[in-house]
Amino acid sequence: MALTKDVELRANFLQEAAHLLTAYSPAGAAFLGSARDKLIEDADLELQPKEMEALRRQVCGACGNIMIPGWSCKVSIHSQRHTQEGKRKALPQKSTKADKATFYACARCHRETTQTFPPRSSRLLRKPIAQSDEKPVLDLKKSRHDDSKAPKTVNASSKQRQKARKGGLQAMLEKDKKPSSSPGELDLMDFAM
């Protein structure tokens, strides 16, 4: 356990050092990246599949180059369709899902690393049966009480809103008039000649 922890700490140090040196010395960063790969391989560390994919996205497996898209590697995404040529092309197929793949091409050694993405699975939405039976009963009781409170027309409610808005504006105008009539306050117009 202590040995693997020590190897992990060394690997993390080499990774951070390689990332720091990438801009100043790409060759030194590539050496540190390949040293990290060799350290992990020699120690027989078992990485999770996600960690291994992340490592292959960050560091070239051949030369150890730190893969920075657009600077030290090229990234392209392609969808690969599995179709057969010939007469079977005209027949409808059950499912022609496209598998997406990302290609990382190292600018130093020109090695291509391919990562494929599995097709998305369709998700089913399920509603609980118990909740759907209870809600309509409650909705029926509420709808009887709401009918008496609801206005008869939509125009009536819009007219009420318009009157309230108009009344609010008139109240604001009256409020503005009251402070100007007080004798103790001076206004800008008092100083005009």
Short mmCIF file of C-alpha atoms in Angstrom, two decimals:
data_model
loop_
_atom_site.label_atom_id
_atom_site.label_comp_id
_atom_site.label_asym_id
_atom_site.label_seq_id
_atom_site.Cartn_x
_atom_site.Cartn_y
_atom_site.Cartn_z
CA MET A 1 0.00 0.00 0.00
CA ALA A 2 2.78 2.41 0.92
CA LEU A 3 4.68 1.49 -2.24
CA THR A 4 1.73 2.30 -4.50
CA LYS A 5 1.15 5.57 -2.66
CA ASP A 6 4.79 6.50 -3.21
CA VAL A 7 4.54 5.65 -6.92
CA GLU A 8 1.34 7.70 -7.23
CA LEU A 9 3.02 10.69 -5.59
CA ARG A 10 6.00 10.43 -7.96
CA ALA A 11 3.70 10.09 -10.98
CA ASN A 12 1.70 13.16 -9.93
CA PHE A 13 4.94 15.12 -9.42
CA LEU A 14 6.19 14.13 -12.88
CA GLN A 15 2.85 15.09 -14.42
CA GLU A 16 2.79 18.52 -12.77
CA ALA A 17 6.44 19.17 -13.66
CA ALA A 18 5.78 18.19 -17.28
CA HIS A 19 2.81 20.55 -17.48
CA LEU A 20 4.85 23.40 -16.01
CA LEU A 21 7.72 22.86 -18.47
CA THR A 22 5.52 22.49 -21.56
CA ALA A 23 5.75 26.13 -22.64
CA TYR A 24 9.44 26.65 -21.80
CA SER A 25 10.91 23.30 -22.82
CA PRO A 26 8.63 20.97 -24.81
CA ALA A 27 11.40 18.36 -25.11
CA GLY A 28 11.93 18.34 -21.33
CA ALA A 29 8.19 18.08 -20.76
CA ALA A 30 8.01 15.18 -23.21
CA PHE A 31 10.82 13.41 -21.34
CA LEU A 32 9.02 13.85 -18.02
CA GLY A 33 5.77 12.63 -19.60
CA SER A 34 7.41 9.48 -20.92
CA ALA A 35 9.14 8.97 -17.54
CA ARG A 36 5.73 9.11 -15.88
CA ASP A 37 4.32 6.55 -18.34
CA LYS A 38 7.31 4.25 -17.71
CA LEU A 39 6.95 4.64 -13.93
CA ILE A 40 3.27 3.67 -14.05
CA GLU A 41 4.02 0.75 -16.38
CA ASP A 42 6.93 -0.56 -14.28
CA ALA A 43 4.96 -0.34 -11.03
CA ASP A 44 2.05 -2.26 -12.63
CA LEU A 45 -0.44 0.28 -11.34
CA GLU A 46 -3.97 -0.54 -12.40
CA LEU A 47 -5.66 2.62 -13.57
CA GLN A 48 -9.39 2.96 -13.94
CA PRO A 49 -10.57 3.14 -17.57
CA LYS A 50 -11.53 6.80 -17.16
CA GLU A 51 -8.11 7.64 -15.71
CA MET A 52 -6.39 5.80 -18.56
CA GLU A 53 -8.46 7.70 -21.16
CA ALA A 54 -7.62 10.99 -19.45
CA LEU A 55 -3.93 10.06 -19.45
CA ARG A 56 -4.03 9.30 -23.19
CA ARG A 57 -5.75 12.65 -23.82
CA GLN A 58 -3.06 14.51 -21.87
CA VAL A 59 0.15 12.68 -22.78
CA CYS A 60 1.22 11.03 -26.05
CA GLY A 61 1.78 7.32 -25.49
CA ALA A 62 4.74 7.16 -27.90
CA CYS A 63 6.90 10.21 -27.15
CA GLY A 64 5.45 11.58 -23.87
CA ASN A 65 4.52 14.93 -25.43
CA ILE A 66 1.99 16.94 -23.42
CA MET A 67 -1.06 17.13 -25.68
CA ILE A 68 -2.44 20.66 -25.80
CA PRO A 69 -5.07 20.96 -28.56
CA GLY A 70 -4.07 23.45 -31.23
CA TRP A 71 -0.52 23.79 -29.95
CA SER A 72 1.11 20.38 -29.54
CA CYS A 73 -1.60 18.18 -31.05
CA LYS A 74 -4.49 18.28 -33.49
CA VAL A 75 -7.94 17.18 -32.40
CA SER A 76 -10.66 16.05 -34.76
CA ILE A 77 -14.02 14.45 -34.09
CA HIS A 78 -15.53 12.05 -36.60
CA SER A 79 -18.64 9.94 -36.56
CA GLN A 80 -18.18 6.44 -37.90
CA ARG A 81 -21.25 4.86 -39.46
CA HIS A 82 -21.35 1.11 -39.77
CA THR A 83 -23.04 0.63 -43.14
CA GLN A 84 -22.46 -2.04 -45.73
CA GLU A 85 -22.04 -1.12 -49.37
CA GLY A 86 -23.98 -2.76 -52.16
CA LYS A 87 -27.55 -4.00 -52.33
CA ARG A 88 -28.11 -3.98 -48.59
CA LYS A 89 -27.71 -0.21 -48.55
CA ALA A 90 -31.20 0.29 -50.00
CA LEU A 91 -32.88 -1.84 -47.33
CA PRO A 92 -33.87 -0.05 -44.13
CA GLN A 93 -31.79 -1.08 -41.17
CA LYS A 94 -33.01 -1.43 -37.62
CA SER A 95 -30.60 1.08 -36.13
CA THR A 96 -27.79 3.04 -37.71
CA LYS A 97 -26.35 4.79 -34.69
CA ALA A 98 -23.17 6.73 -35.24
CA ASP A 99 -20.23 6.03 -32.96
CA LYS A 100 -18.35 9.24 -32.31
CA ALA A 101 -14.59 9.09 -32.10
CA THR A 102 -12.05 11.74 -31.17
CA PHE A 103 -8.66 11.60 -32.87
CA TYR A 104 -5.62 13.18 -31.19
CA ALA A 105 -2.63 13.57 -33.54
CA CYS A 106 0.65 14.37 -31.76
CA ALA A 107 2.55 17.23 -33.42
CA ARG A 108 5.90 15.82 -32.27
CA CYS A 109 5.80 12.18 -33.41
CA HIS A 110 2.56 12.22 -35.49
CA ARG A 111 1.04 9.32 -33.57
CA GLU A 112 -2.76 9.20 -33.62
CA THR A 113 -4.63 8.34 -30.46
CA THR A 114 -8.28 7.40 -30.96
CA GLN A 115 -10.97 7.53 -28.30
CA THR A 116 -14.42 6.26 -29.15
CA PHE A 117 -17.59 7.26 -27.39
CA PRO A 118 -20.36 4.69 -27.01
CA PRO A 119 -23.76 5.64 -28.44
CA ARG A 120 -26.19 7.21 -26.02
CA SER A 121 -28.74 4.91 -24.51
CA SER A 122 -32.36 5.98 -24.55
CA ARG A 123 -33.75 6.77 -21.15
CA LEU A 124 -37.25 5.77 -20.17
CA LEU A 125 -39.32 8.06 -18.02
CA ARG A 126 -41.49 6.24 -15.56
CA LYS A 127 -44.17 7.75 -13.38
CA PRO A 128 -45.17 6.20 -10.07
CA ILE A 129 -48.68 4.72 -10.23
CA ALA A 130 -49.72 5.59 -6.68
CA GLN A 131 -49.15 9.32 -7.09
CA SER A 132 -51.02 9.57 -10.39
CA ASP A 133 -54.20 8.04 -8.87
CA GLU A 134 -54.36 10.37 -5.87
CA LYS A 135 -53.84 13.70 -7.64
CA PRO A 136 -56.97 13.75 -9.87
CA VAL A 137 -59.23 13.39 -6.80
CA LEU A 138 -57.59 16.39 -5.16
CA ASP A 139 -57.75 18.38 -8.39
CA LEU A 140 -61.50 17.80 -8.71
CA LYS A 141 -62.17 19.18 -5.25
CA LYS A 142 -60.04 22.24 -5.89
CA SER A 143 -61.62 22.93 -9.27
CA ARG A 144 -65.12 23.19 -7.73
CA HIS A 145 -63.98 25.89 -5.31
CA ASP A 146 -61.94 27.73 -7.92
CA ASP A 147 -64.91 28.08 -10.32
CA SER A 148 -66.75 30.46 -8.00
CA LYS A 149 -63.68 32.66 -7.46
CA ALA A 150 -62.59 32.85 -11.11
CA PRO A 151 -63.69 35.90 -13.16
CA LYS A 152 -66.21 35.22 -15.90
CA THR A 153 -64.16 36.69 -18.73
CA VAL A 154 -60.52 37.27 -19.44
CA ASN A 155 -61.20 40.88 -20.46
CA ALA A 156 -62.57 41.67 -17.01
CA SER A 157 -59.31 40.72 -15.35
CA SER A 158 -57.26 42.70 -17.88
CA LYS A 159 -59.50 45.75 -17.34
CA GLN A 160 -59.00 45.47 -13.60
CA ARG A 161 -55.24 45.32 -14.07
CA GLN A 162 -55.38 48.37 -16.33
CA LYS A 163 -57.37 50.36 -13.74
CA ALA A 164 -54.96 49.37 -10.98
CA ARG A 165 -52.01 50.42 -13.13
CA LYS A 166 -53.66 53.75 -13.98
CA GLY A 167 -54.51 54.35 -10.34
CA GLY A 168 -50.92 53.61 -9.37
CA LEU A 169 -49.61 56.16 -11.85
CA GLN A 170 -52.04 58.82 -10.64
CA ALA A 171 -51.01 58.18 -7.05
CA MET A 172 -47.35 58.63 -8.00
CA LEU A 173 -48.12 61.95 -9.74
CA GLU A 174 -50.03 63.23 -6.72
CA LYS A 175 -47.18 62.21 -4.43
CA ASP A 176 -44.74 64.18 -6.61
CA LYS A 177 -46.95 67.30 -6.44
CA LYS A 178 -47.23 67.35 -2.63
CA PRO A 179 -43.52 67.84 -1.75
CA SER A 180 -43.11 70.71 -4.22
CA SER A 181 -45.89 72.69 -2.54
CA SER A 182 -44.16 72.77 0.85
CA PRO A 183 -42.79 76.30 1.60
CA GLY A 184 -39.51 75.23 3.27
CA GLU A 185 -37.95 73.44 0.31
CA LEU A 186 -36.15 75.10 -2.57
CA ASP A 187 -36.24 73.83 -6.11
CA LEU A 188 -33.96 74.44 -9.09
CA MET A 189 -36.58 76.72 -10.62
CA ASP A 190 -36.40 78.98 -7.54
CA PHE A 191 -32.88 80.03 -8.57
CA ALA A 192 -33.69 80.64 -12.23
CA MET A 193 -33.86 84.31 -13.30
#
